[in-house]
Coordinates of C-alpha atoms in Angstrom, one line a residue:
Chain A
M30 CA 4.4 16.8 21.0
K31 CA 5.3 13.1 22.4
F32 CA 3.3 9.8 22.7
R33 CA 4.5 6.5 23.5
G34 CA 2.4 3.3 24.3
K35 CA 3.1 -0.3 25.1
I36 CA 0.6 -3.2 24.6
I37 CA 1.7 -5.9 26.4
D38 CA -1.2 -8.2 26.6
I39 CA -1.6 -10.9 23.5
A40 CA -5.8 -10.2 23.4
C41 CA -5.6 -6.5 23.7
L42 CA -3.3 -6.3 21.0
N43 CA -5.3 -8.5 18.9
H44 CA -8.4 -6.4 19.4
F45 CA -6.5 -3.3 18.8
T46 CA -5.5 -4.5 15.5
R47 CA -9.1 -5.8 14.6
V48 CA -10.5 -2.3 15.2
I49 CA -7.7 -0.6 12.9
T50 CA -8.3 -3.6 9.9
T51 CA -12.0 -2.5 10.5
I52 CA -11.0 1.3 9.9
S53 CA -8.8 0.5 7.0
K54 CA -11.5 -1.1 5.3
L55 CA -13.6 1.9 5.6
T56 CA -11.2 4.1 4.4
K57 CA -7.7 5.0 2.7
T58 CA -6.8 8.2 5.4
C59 CA -8.5 9.2 8.2
V60 CA -7.5 11.4 11.6
L61 CA -6.0 9.9 14.9
R62 CA -6.4 12.1 17.9
L63 CA -4.8 11.4 21.1
T64 CA -5.7 12.5 24.2
P65 CA -4.8 11.2 27.7
D66 CA -7.9 8.9 28.2
N67 CA -8.6 8.0 24.4
L68 CA -7.9 7.6 20.9
F69 CA -10.5 8.3 18.6
F70 CA -10.2 7.6 15.0
V71 CA -12.1 10.4 12.7
L72 CA -13.3 10.5 9.1
S73 CA -15.2 13.7 8.9
G74 CA -18.0 13.3 6.7
K75 CA -16.9 15.1 3.8
V76 CA -18.4 15.0 0.3
A77 CA -15.2 13.9 -0.8
N78 CA -15.8 11.1 1.3
G79 CA -19.1 10.3 0.1
G80 CA -20.8 11.7 2.9
V81 CA -19.9 8.8 5.0
S82 CA -18.5 9.7 8.3
M83 CA -16.3 7.9 11.0
W84 CA -16.1 8.5 15.1
C85 CA -14.1 5.8 16.7
E86 CA -13.6 5.9 20.2
L87 CA -11.3 4.1 22.3
S88 CA -10.7 4.2 25.6
Q89 CA -6.4 3.7 26.1
A90 CA -6.5 2.1 29.6
N91 CA -8.4 -0.9 27.6
F92 CA -5.6 -1.5 25.5
F93 CA -2.6 -0.1 26.1
D94 CA -0.6 -1.4 29.8
E95 CA 1.8 2.0 29.3
Y96 CA 0.7 5.4 27.9
Q97 CA 2.3 8.6 28.2
M98 CA 1.4 11.3 25.7
E99 CA 2.3 15.3 25.9
G100 CA 0.0 17.5 23.7
V101 CA 0.5 19.9 21.6
S102 CA 0.2 22.5 24.5
P103 CA -1.1 22.4 28.1
E104 CA -4.1 24.2 27.1
D105 CA -4.8 22.1 23.8
N106 CA -3.3 18.7 25.6
E107 CA -4.1 16.6 22.5
I108 CA -2.4 15.6 19.3
C109 CA -4.0 14.8 15.8
L110 CA -2.6 13.1 13.2
E111 CA -3.6 12.3 9.5
V112 CA -2.9 8.3 9.6
T113 CA -3.1 5.6 6.8
P114 CA -4.4 3.1 8.1
E115 CA -4.1 0.2 6.5
N116 CA -0.5 0.6 6.8
L117 CA -1.1 0.7 10.7
S118 CA -2.7 -3.0 9.9
R119 CA -0.2 -4.4 8.0
A120 CA 2.3 -3.6 10.7
L121 CA 0.2 -5.0 13.3
K122 CA -0.6 -8.1 11.5
T123 CA 2.4 -10.1 11.2
I124 CA 3.2 -9.2 15.3
Q125 CA -0.1 -10.9 16.9
N126 CA 2.7 -13.1 18.9
A127 CA 4.9 -10.2 20.1
K128 CA 5.7 -10.4 23.8
A129 CA 5.5 -6.7 23.8
V130 CA 4.5 -3.6 21.3
K131 CA 5.5 0.0 21.9
V132 CA 4.1 2.8 19.7
K133 CA 5.6 6.0 19.9
L134 CA 5.3 9.1 18.0
T135 CA 8.7 9.5 16.2
K136 CA 10.3 11.8 13.7
K137 CA 12.3 10.2 11.2
H138 CA 12.4 11.5 7.8
C139 CA 9.0 12.8 8.6
P140 CA 6.7 12.5 11.4
C141 CA 5.7 8.8 12.0
L142 CA 4.0 6.3 13.9
T143 CA 6.7 3.8 14.9
I144 CA 5.4 -0.1 16.1
A145 CA 8.3 -1.2 17.7
A146 CA 7.5 -5.2 18.7
E147 CA 9.9 -7.9 20.3
L148 CA 9.3 -10.9 19.0
P149 CA 10.0 -14.1 20.6
T150 CA 12.6 -16.4 19.8
L151 CA 14.2 -19.4 20.5
S152 CA 17.6 -17.8 21.5
S153 CA 17.6 -15.3 24.7
I154 CA 17.8 -12.3 22.4
S155 CA 14.5 -11.3 21.2
R156 CA 13.9 -10.4 17.5
V157 CA 12.8 -7.1 17.2
V158 CA 10.5 -5.7 14.2
T159 CA 10.3 -1.8 13.6
H160 CA 7.8 -0.4 11.6
D161 CA 7.9 3.2 10.6
V162 CA 4.4 4.6 9.5
P163 CA 4.7 8.2 8.0
V164 CA 2.1 10.6 9.4
D165 CA 0.6 14.1 9.2
V166 CA 0.6 16.1 11.7
I167 CA -2.5 18.3 11.8
P168 CA -2.4 21.8 12.6
R169 CA -4.5 23.2 15.6
R170 CA -7.0 25.7 13.7
L171 CA -8.1 22.7 11.5
W172 CA -9.0 20.6 14.8
N173 CA -12.8 21.7 15.3
E174 CA -13.3 19.6 12.0
F175 CA -12.6 16.5 14.0
K176 CA -14.7 16.9 17.4
E177 CA -17.2 14.8 18.1
P178 CA -20.1 14.5 15.8
S179 CA -23.4 15.6 17.5
M180 CA -25.6 13.1 17.2
P181 CA -28.6 13.8 15.2
D182 CA -32.3 13.7 16.5
F183 CA -33.3 10.5 15.2
D184 CA -36.6 8.9 15.4
V185 CA -35.9 5.7 15.8
S186 CA -33.5 3.6 17.5
I187 CA -33.0 -0.1 17.1
Y188 CA -30.1 -3.1 17.3
L189 CA -29.4 -4.4 14.3
P190 CA -29.5 -7.7 13.6
P191 CA -26.2 -10.2 13.6
L192 CA -24.0 -8.0 11.4
K193 CA -23.4 -11.5 9.0
T194 CA -26.8 -11.8 8.3
L195 CA -27.2 -8.4 7.5
K196 CA -23.9 -8.4 5.1
N197 CA -25.2 -11.3 3.0
I198 CA -28.8 -10.0 2.6
V199 CA -27.5 -6.3 1.7
D200 CA -24.9 -8.3 -0.6
R201 CA -27.6 -9.6 -2.3
M202 CA -29.7 -7.1 -2.9
K203 CA -27.1 -4.7 -4.3
N204 CA -27.4 -6.8 -7.8
L205 CA -30.6 -5.5 -7.9
S206 CA -30.2 -1.7 -6.7
N207 CA -28.4 0.9 -6.2
F208 CA -30.4 2.0 -3.5
L209 CA -32.0 0.8 0.1
V210 CA -34.4 2.0 2.3
I211 CA -34.0 1.0 5.8
E212 CA -37.1 1.3 8.2
A213 CA -37.5 0.7 11.5
N214 CA -39.8 1.1 14.4
L215 CA -39.8 1.6 18.5
S216 CA -41.5 -2.0 18.4
G217 CA -38.3 -4.0 17.3
E218 CA -39.3 -4.2 13.5
M219 CA -36.9 -3.4 10.7
N220 CA -37.2 -3.7 7.0
L221 CA -34.8 -3.7 4.2
K222 CA -36.4 -2.8 1.2
I223 CA -35.3 -2.2 -2.8
E224 CA -37.5 -1.1 -5.3
T225 CA -36.8 -1.1 -9.1
D226 CA -39.2 -1.5 -12.5
L227 CA -38.7 -5.1 -12.4
V228 CA -39.2 -6.4 -8.8
S229 CA -39.3 -5.2 -4.7
V230 CA -37.6 -7.4 -2.3
T231 CA -38.6 -6.4 1.5
T232 CA -36.8 -8.4 4.4
H233 CA -38.1 -8.3 7.4
F234 CA -36.7 -8.6 10.8
K235 CA -38.4 -8.9 14.2
D236 CA -37.9 -8.9 17.9
L237 CA -34.4 -6.6 17.4
G238 CA -34.5 -5.0 20.7
N239 CA -34.8 -0.9 21.0
P240 CA -31.8 0.6 22.8
P241 CA -33.4 2.2 25.9
W242 CA -32.0 6.2 25.4
G243 CA -33.8 8.1 27.8
D244 CA -33.8 11.9 28.6
D245 CA -30.1 12.4 28.7
A246 CA -29.4 10.6 25.8
S247 CA -30.0 13.0 23.4
Q248 CA -30.7 16.8 22.8
D249 CA -34.2 18.0 22.2
G250 CA -35.9 15.3 24.2
G251 CA -34.7 12.7 21.4
P252 CA -37.5 10.1 20.1
S253 CA -40.6 11.3 21.0
Q254 CA -42.2 9.4 23.7
S255 CA -45.3 9.8 21.8
R256 CA -44.4 8.2 18.9
D257 CA -46.3 5.7 17.7
P258 CA -44.3 2.5 18.4
E259 CA -45.7 0.8 15.2
A260 CA -44.6 3.8 12.9
M261 CA -41.8 3.1 10.6
A262 CA -39.0 5.7 10.3
Q263 CA -37.4 5.3 6.6
A264 CA -34.0 6.5 5.3
R265 CA -32.9 5.9 2.0
V266 CA -29.2 4.8 1.7
D267 CA -26.5 3.9 -0.6
I268 CA -26.1 0.5 -1.0
R269 CA -22.4 -0.1 -2.0
K270 CA -21.5 2.2 0.8
L271 CA -23.8 0.3 3.5
Q272 CA -21.8 -2.9 1.9
Q273 CA -18.3 -1.5 2.5
F274 CA -19.3 -1.0 6.2
L275 CA -20.7 -4.2 6.8
M276 CA -17.6 -5.6 4.9
G277 CA -15.0 -4.1 6.8
Q278 CA -16.9 -5.5 10.3
Q279 CA -13.8 -7.4 12.1
V280 CA -14.4 -6.3 15.7
N281 CA -17.5 -8.7 16.3
P282 CA -19.2 -5.9 18.5
S283 CA -21.4 -7.0 20.9
K284 CA -24.4 -4.6 20.3
A285 CA -25.0 -2.5 16.9
M286 CA -27.2 -0.2 16.7
C287 CA -28.8 1.9 14.2
N288 CA -30.2 5.4 14.4
I289 CA -32.7 6.7 11.7
V290 CA -33.6 10.1 10.9
H291 CA -36.7 9.5 9.0
E292 CA -36.8 10.6 5.4
R293 CA -33.9 13.5 5.9
G294 CA -31.3 13.6 3.3
R295 CA -29.1 12.3 5.2
P296 CA -28.1 8.5 5.5
P297 CA -28.9 7.2 9.1
D298 CA -25.8 6.6 11.4
S299 CA -24.5 3.1 12.6
A300 CA -22.9 3.1 15.9
A301 CA -21.3 -0.2 17.0
Chain B
M27 CA 20.7 -38.2 -21.7
D28 CA 18.7 -40.6 -19.9
C29 CA 17.7 -40.5 -16.5
I30 CA 15.3 -41.8 -13.9
V31 CA 14.1 -40.1 -10.6
T32 CA 11.9 -42.4 -8.4
G33 CA 9.5 -41.3 -5.6
G34 CA 10.1 -38.7 -3.3
N35 CA 12.8 -37.3 -5.3
V36 CA 10.6 -36.6 -8.0
K37 CA 8.6 -34.1 -6.1
V38 CA 11.9 -32.5 -5.3
L39 CA 12.5 -31.7 -8.5
A40 CA 9.3 -30.4 -9.7
K41 CA 9.6 -28.0 -6.6
A42 CA 13.3 -27.0 -7.8
I43 CA 11.4 -26.1 -11.3
H44 CA 8.8 -24.3 -9.6
S45 CA 11.1 -22.0 -7.6
L46 CA 13.2 -21.8 -10.8
S47 CA 10.5 -20.8 -12.6
R48 CA 10.2 -17.7 -10.3
I49 CA 13.6 -16.7 -11.6
G50 CA 13.0 -16.7 -15.5
D51 CA 10.9 -17.5 -18.0
E52 CA 13.1 -20.7 -19.7
L53 CA 15.0 -23.6 -18.0
Y54 CA 18.6 -24.7 -19.1
V55 CA 19.1 -27.9 -19.1
E56 CA 22.7 -29.4 -19.2
P57 CA 23.2 -33.4 -18.6
Q58 CA 26.8 -33.1 -16.8
E59 CA 29.0 -36.0 -15.9
D60 CA 29.1 -35.1 -12.3
G61 CA 24.8 -34.4 -12.3
L62 CA 22.2 -32.4 -14.2
A63 CA 22.2 -28.9 -13.9
L64 CA 18.9 -26.9 -14.3
R65 CA 19.5 -23.2 -14.6
S66 CA 17.2 -20.2 -15.1
V67 CA 18.0 -16.5 -15.3
N68 CA 16.0 -13.2 -15.9
S69 CA 16.2 -11.1 -18.5
S70 CA 18.0 -8.1 -17.0
R71 CA 20.6 -11.1 -15.8
S72 CA 20.5 -9.9 -12.2
A73 CA 19.0 -12.9 -10.9
Y74 CA 20.5 -16.5 -11.5
A75 CA 19.4 -19.6 -9.8
C76 CA 21.1 -23.2 -10.6
F77 CA 20.1 -26.4 -9.2
L78 CA 22.7 -29.5 -9.7
F79 CA 21.6 -33.0 -8.8
A80 CA 24.2 -35.7 -8.4
P81 CA 23.8 -38.8 -10.1
L82 CA 23.1 -40.2 -7.1
F83 CA 19.6 -38.5 -7.2
F84 CA 18.9 -40.7 -9.9
S85 CA 18.1 -44.2 -9.7
R86 CA 19.6 -43.9 -13.1
Y87 CA 21.9 -42.0 -14.6
T88 CA 23.5 -42.1 -18.0
V89 CA 24.8 -39.1 -20.0
H90 CA 26.2 -39.4 -23.3
S91 CA 29.8 -38.7 -22.5
G92 CA 31.7 -36.7 -25.9
H93 CA 28.7 -35.2 -27.3
T94 CA 27.6 -32.1 -25.0
F95 CA 23.9 -31.6 -24.8
R96 CA 22.8 -28.6 -23.7
C97 CA 19.5 -27.2 -24.0
K98 CA 16.7 -24.2 -23.0
M99 CA 13.1 -24.6 -22.8
A100 CA 10.0 -22.7 -21.9
I101 CA 10.1 -23.4 -18.1
K102 CA 6.1 -23.2 -18.2
S103 CA 6.3 -26.4 -20.3
V104 CA 8.2 -28.4 -17.9
Q105 CA 6.1 -26.8 -15.1
A106 CA 2.8 -28.4 -16.9
V107 CA 4.3 -31.8 -16.5
F108 CA 4.7 -31.3 -13.0
R109 CA 1.9 -29.5 -12.4
S110 CA 0.4 -30.6 -9.2
L111 CA 2.5 -31.2 -6.7
A112 CA 0.0 -33.1 -4.5
S113 CA -1.1 -35.4 -6.7
L114 CA 2.4 -35.7 -8.1
E115 CA 3.3 -37.2 -4.6
K116 CA 0.1 -39.8 -4.3
T117 CA 0.3 -41.4 -7.6
V118 CA 3.9 -40.9 -9.7
E119 CA 5.9 -43.6 -9.0
K120 CA 8.8 -42.5 -11.2
C121 CA 9.7 -39.9 -13.8
H122 CA 11.8 -40.5 -16.5
I123 CA 13.8 -38.3 -18.7
E124 CA 14.9 -39.0 -22.0
L125 CA 16.7 -37.0 -25.0
D126 CA 15.1 -37.8 -28.4
D127 CA 18.0 -37.0 -30.4
Q128 CA 16.1 -37.6 -34.0
N129 CA 12.9 -35.5 -33.3
N130 CA 14.3 -33.1 -31.0
R131 CA 12.5 -33.8 -28.2
L132 CA 13.0 -33.8 -24.1
T133 CA 10.5 -36.7 -23.4
F134 CA 9.4 -36.8 -19.6
T135 CA 7.7 -40.0 -19.1
L136 CA 5.9 -40.2 -15.5
H137 CA 4.9 -43.7 -14.2
C138 CA 2.1 -43.4 -12.3
K139 CA -0.3 -45.6 -10.3
H140 CA -2.3 -48.3 -11.8
G141 CA -0.5 -48.9 -14.7
L142 CA -1.1 -45.5 -16.2
M143 CA 1.7 -43.4 -18.1
K144 CA 2.0 -39.9 -18.9
T145 CA 4.4 -39.2 -21.9
H146 CA 5.1 -35.2 -22.5
N147 CA 7.3 -34.4 -25.5
L148 CA 8.8 -31.0 -25.0
S149 CA 10.7 -29.1 -27.7
F150 CA 13.8 -27.3 -26.7
Q151 CA 16.4 -25.1 -28.3
D152 CA 19.9 -25.6 -28.5
S153 CA 22.0 -23.4 -26.1
E154 CA 25.1 -22.1 -25.0
S155 CA 25.7 -22.6 -21.3
L156 CA 24.5 -20.4 -18.7
Q157 CA 27.0 -20.2 -16.0
A158 CA 27.6 -17.2 -13.7
V159 CA 30.9 -16.8 -12.2
F160 CA 30.5 -16.2 -8.6
D161 CA 33.2 -17.6 -5.6
K162 CA 30.8 -17.6 -2.4
D163 CA 33.2 -19.4 -0.5
S164 CA 35.4 -16.1 -0.8
Y165 CA 32.7 -14.0 0.4
A166 CA 33.1 -11.7 3.7
N167 CA 30.1 -13.1 5.0
V168 CA 28.6 -16.2 5.6
F169 CA 25.3 -17.4 7.6
R170 CA 23.5 -20.4 7.8
S171 CA 20.2 -21.0 9.4
H172 CA 16.8 -23.1 9.3
P173 CA 14.7 -21.4 6.6
R174 CA 12.2 -20.7 9.0
L175 CA 14.1 -18.1 10.2
L176 CA 14.6 -16.4 6.6
V177 CA 10.4 -16.8 6.1
D178 CA 9.6 -15.6 9.3
T179 CA 11.7 -12.8 8.2
V180 CA 10.3 -12.1 4.9
M181 CA 6.9 -12.5 6.4
H182 CA 7.0 -8.6 7.6
F183 CA 7.6 -7.3 4.6
P184 CA 4.8 -7.0 2.0
P185 CA 4.6 -9.5 -0.6
S186 CA 5.0 -6.6 -3.4
L187 CA 8.2 -5.9 -1.6
E188 CA 10.8 -5.5 -4.2
E189 CA 14.4 -4.2 -2.8
V190 CA 15.5 -5.4 0.9
T191 CA 19.0 -4.4 2.4
V192 CA 20.6 -6.8 4.7
S193 CA 23.3 -5.0 6.8
V194 CA 25.1 -7.0 9.4
S195 CA 27.5 -6.2 12.3
D196 CA 29.5 -8.8 14.3
E197 CA 26.7 -9.7 16.4
R198 CA 23.8 -8.6 14.5
M199 CA 21.5 -8.6 10.9
W200 CA 19.4 -6.3 10.1
V201 CA 16.8 -6.2 7.5
R202 CA 15.0 -3.8 6.3
N203 CA 13.2 -2.7 3.0
H204 CA 14.7 -0.5 0.7
V205 CA 13.2 2.9 -0.3
E206 CA 14.4 5.0 -3.0
E207 CA 14.9 8.8 -1.5
E208 CA 13.4 10.2 -4.4
G209 CA 9.8 9.7 -5.2
D210 CA 7.3 9.3 -2.6
Q211 CA 9.4 8.8 0.2
S212 CA 7.3 10.7 3.1
K213 CA 4.5 8.3 2.6
A214 CA 6.3 4.9 2.1
M215 CA 6.3 2.8 5.5
L216 CA 9.7 1.6 6.5
T217 CA 10.3 -2.3 8.1
E218 CA 13.4 -3.0 9.8
L219 CA 13.6 -6.5 11.5
C220 CA 17.1 -7.3 13.7
L221 CA 18.0 -10.7 14.2
A222 CA 20.5 -11.7 16.2
S223 CA 23.8 -13.5 15.6
D224 CA 22.3 -16.8 18.2
E225 CA 19.7 -17.4 15.9
F226 CA 21.5 -18.8 13.4
D227 CA 23.5 -22.2 12.9
H228 CA 26.2 -20.3 11.3
F229 CA 27.2 -16.7 11.8
A230 CA 30.5 -15.2 10.4
V231 CA 30.8 -11.7 9.6
Q232 CA 34.1 -10.1 8.8
A233 CA 33.3 -7.1 6.7
H234 CA 30.5 -5.0 8.2
N235 CA 28.5 -4.5 4.9
S236 CA 24.9 -3.4 3.7
V237 CA 24.0 -5.0 0.4
T238 CA 20.4 -4.5 -1.1
F239 CA 19.1 -6.8 -3.8
C240 CA 15.6 -8.0 -5.0
L241 CA 13.9 -10.2 -2.4
K242 CA 11.0 -11.4 -5.1
E243 CA 13.4 -13.5 -6.5
L244 CA 14.2 -15.0 -3.6
R245 CA 11.1 -16.4 -2.6
G246 CA 11.2 -19.4 -4.8
L247 CA 14.2 -20.5 -3.3
L248 CA 12.5 -19.8 0.3
V249 CA 9.5 -22.0 -0.5
F250 CA 11.6 -24.6 -1.3
A251 CA 14.1 -24.8 1.7
E252 CA 11.1 -24.7 3.7
S253 CA 9.2 -27.5 1.9
T254 CA 12.4 -30.2 1.9
G255 CA 13.9 -28.5 5.5
L256 CA 17.2 -27.9 4.4
P257 CA 19.5 -25.7 6.1
M258 CA 20.2 -22.5 3.8
S259 CA 23.1 -21.0 3.7
M260 CA 23.8 -16.9 2.6
Y261 CA 26.8 -15.9 1.6
F262 CA 27.8 -11.6 0.6
D263 CA 30.5 -9.8 -0.1
E264 CA 30.7 -6.2 -0.5
P265 CA 27.9 -4.0 -2.3
G266 CA 28.0 -4.5 -6.2
S267 CA 29.2 -8.3 -5.9
P268 CA 26.1 -10.6 -5.8
V269 CA 24.7 -12.2 -2.6
V270 CA 24.3 -16.1 -3.1
L271 CA 21.8 -18.3 -1.2
S272 CA 22.5 -22.2 -1.3
V273 CA 20.6 -25.3 0.3
T274 CA 22.6 -28.4 0.3
D275 CA 22.5 -31.6 1.1
S276 CA 24.3 -35.0 -0.4
V277 CA 22.5 -35.3 -3.6
L278 CA 21.7 -31.9 -4.7
E279 CA 23.0 -28.5 -4.5
G280 CA 20.7 -25.1 -5.3
N281 CA 22.5 -21.5 -5.8
F282 CA 20.3 -18.5 -6.0
V283 CA 22.5 -15.6 -7.2
L284 CA 21.4 -12.0 -6.8
A285 CA 22.9 -9.0 -7.9
T286 CA 23.1 -6.0 -5.6
L287 CA 23.3 -2.2 -5.9
S288 CA 26.6 -1.2 -6.0
D289 CA 28.0 1.7 -4.1
D290 CA 29.8 4.2 -6.0
P291 CA 32.0 6.3 -3.4
N292 CA 31.6 9.4 -5.1
H293 CA 28.3 9.2 -4.0
R294 CA 28.2 7.4 -1.1
K295 CA 26.6 9.0 2.2
K296 CA 27.7 8.4 5.3
N297 CA 25.0 7.8 7.6
N298 CA 25.7 8.7 11.5
S299 CA 22.5 6.9 13.3
R300 CA 22.9 4.5 15.6
R301 CA 23.3 2.1 12.8
T302 CA 26.7 2.5 11.4
H303 CA 26.4 1.4 7.6
T304 CA 25.9 3.4 5.0
R305 CA 22.9 4.0 2.7
P306 CA 23.7 4.2 -0.8
P307 CA 22.0 6.3 -3.1
P308 CA 19.4 4.5 -4.8
P309 CA 18.8 3.9 -8.7
P310 CA 16.0 6.7 -9.9
D311 CA 13.8 4.0 -11.9
D312 CA 12.9 0.7 -11.5
F313 CA 16.3 -0.9 -12.3
M314 CA 14.8 -3.3 -14.4
N315 CA 13.7 -1.0 -16.9
D316 CA 17.6 0.6 -17.0
D317 CA 19.5 1.0 -20.1
I318 CA 20.8 -3.2 -20.4
D319 CA 23.6 -2.1 -22.6
S320 CA 24.9 -0.6 -19.2
Y321 CA 25.2 -3.6 -17.1
L322 CA 24.4 -6.8 -19.5
I323 CA 27.3 -9.0 -19.4
A324 CA 26.5 -11.4 -21.9
M325 CA 27.5 -15.1 -21.9
D326 CA 30.7 -16.2 -23.5
T327 CA 31.2 -19.7 -24.9
S328 CA 34.4 -19.8 -26.0
V329 CA 37.7 -20.9 -23.8
A330 CA 39.7 -17.8 -24.1
P331 CA 42.9 -18.4 -22.1
G332 CA 44.2 -15.0 -22.7
S333 CA 41.6 -12.7 -22.5
S334 CA 41.3 -9.9 -20.6
A335 CA 40.0 -10.5 -17.4
T336 CA 39.4 -6.7 -16.1
G337 CA 39.5 -5.7 -12.6
P338 CA 36.5 -4.8 -10.7
P339 CA 33.0 -6.3 -11.7
T340 CA 31.6 -3.0 -12.2
P341 CA 29.8 -2.2 -15.3
P342 CA 31.0 0.9 -17.1
L343 CA 29.5 3.9 -15.6
S344 CA 29.1 7.5 -16.5
Q345 CA 31.2 8.8 -13.0
D346 CA 32.7 11.6 -14.5
K347 CA 29.2 13.2 -15.7
D348 CA 27.1 14.6 -13.2
T349 CA 23.7 13.8 -15.4
Q350 CA 21.6 10.7 -15.7
P351 CA 21.7 7.9 -15.6
P352 CA 23.0 7.9 -12.2
N353 CA 26.1 6.1 -11.0
K354 CA 24.0 3.9 -8.9
K355 CA 23.0 0.3 -10.8
F356 CA 22.6 -3.1 -10.0
C357 CA 25.4 -4.9 -10.9
S358 CA 25.0 -7.7 -13.5
L359 CA 26.2 -11.4 -12.6
F360 CA 28.9 -12.3 -14.6
F361 CA 28.9 -15.4 -16.9
G362 CA 32.2 -17.3 -17.6
S363 CA 33.6 -19.6 -20.3
V364 CA 32.4 -23.0 -19.9
L365 CA 36.0 -24.6 -19.3
P366 CA 36.9 -27.8 -20.7
P367 CA 35.2 -31.2 -19.5
S368 CA 38.5 -31.7 -17.7
S369 CA 38.2 -29.2 -15.0
Q370 CA 35.4 -28.3 -12.9
M371 CA 31.8 -29.0 -13.8
S372 CA 30.1 -27.9 -10.5
T373 CA 27.4 -25.0 -10.5
Q374 CA 30.5 -22.6 -9.7
P375 CA 33.8 -22.4 -11.4
V376 CA 37.1 -22.9 -8.9
S377 CA 38.5 -19.5 -9.7
S378 CA 37.8 -15.9 -10.4
Q379 CA 37.7 -16.4 -14.2
Q380 CA 36.1 -13.1 -15.6
V381 CA 35.4 -12.7 -19.1
L382 CA 33.1 -9.8 -20.5
A383 CA 32.0 -10.8 -24.1
S384 CA 29.6 -9.8 -26.3
D385 CA 26.1 -11.5 -26.5
S386 CA 26.8 -14.4 -28.6
E387 CA 23.5 -15.8 -27.9
D388 CA 23.4 -16.4 -31.7
D389 CA 26.4 -19.0 -31.3
V390 CA 25.3 -22.3 -32.1
Q391 CA 27.3 -24.4 -29.1

């Protein structure tokens, strides 16, 4: 098993750091899957995680100038590691001005992801900072837990309003109730509702736009074409989990969308 | 004692006091003929700091010769006098420090703009002199650089990091976080920074040593040095002997002395990796909570000409036994006697007169 990657572009390094920092705010540990073309950060939706699952796919070519990997075997050309994203984030945050950053899988006292940065100095010799972040290698028999989750048949898909606005609203609603109902329809309208014995509060959004899914985008035909565009699909979620998701956002996505499965036991999936 | 600090020096004095507060809870004040010494030590006696302000630092400096006055006071009270650095700079024109003998108070009077005067009467306790024994000029390794270099180095380590190990070769210095080999070693993140000798203004290595000390206590000095822009010097020798960091200019000298982990030769492990320094086995628990007696060397106030200046400065260790406590401890600093006024009265004794004595804190000077 080998992995070696090099980032030399400051903007790429910055973006990569922000993605990892966002993930570190969502979860203490997660799985990093390395394939020849991609890096995936995966959190499988177990009960232990409170039902929150996360799937983050990064195309390595967007970040790395050099990228070489050799998986566990030629047939299973992948590497699966359990990592603590906060350690990675800490290591990356202080080296944002590096001339070059190398990320390698190494074996020190235990398997590590070693992040080595060459920092600019006034002298002729660069300063080198090395961070060894311990990781756990995940054996092949557990790999199927970390496959890409299938998108459930959702009823409505809608683009979210700016995440900052959403965060402000959710922060205030959290003081009133533990659960929030998100509902949206195919006409670009979305409501956030809370209801307690004393008060109910609803925030309305409109003109949000609905992503065009088409026939190939989901299983079983996806959102039924015959669905009434005004009909709301609802889901009830734990406000704290939603807030946790919103709080960690550092990536400033160009689009964030929310797919709602009407009144199922599962919370909605949010994809950014 | 009666002295006046004016202008920008008030802020410098305030910053020095704030950086001393990172070491210990008490401020030891000793006005001497060659200047005012402000000192602090931590509870386990493994970190000591001293600022000596020369008479020229003050616009007026009078000391009653003959009556040696020494006291200690709660450092928080003194910090309260100099609380807001920003407003100090803008409003305080001078600071008058005077000993009020009759009421046993040290009076700090801040003369501010618009005729405003703030007077603080701080009580103190008589104390013996606090003076660590170290001779930095005899140490094998000496470095000097702009404080920015050390601040940039320390930035890569988390603020909670306790211990750091510094290793040197002829051309390089490595700084890495010290991780105990027992315990949760596998989950600890290791960070190492490598600095080249030409990043320093002065880099003189005579011994390829590796020393481990507590980083937290140093941060106070880093803040002071960075804000004053004074170059910082670092001196160290073998593991076990203290590491000294200093800032100096024509009117002041600051020394921070930190104990380092000592190497027990019986347990030394040779590390044959590309870094050819040794990794000493670490202490099992937080060294701050170790049995104080085994390495606390207290202060001695008497002049003891014929006293046993015993050999190596390692505390009594249970080297023959294989049981707890293990042989790795932070060596404490040595506190020597205060020699008569005629001889040196600086922050460091000239010779290595090492005196071990029982705790004489009950003695009144």
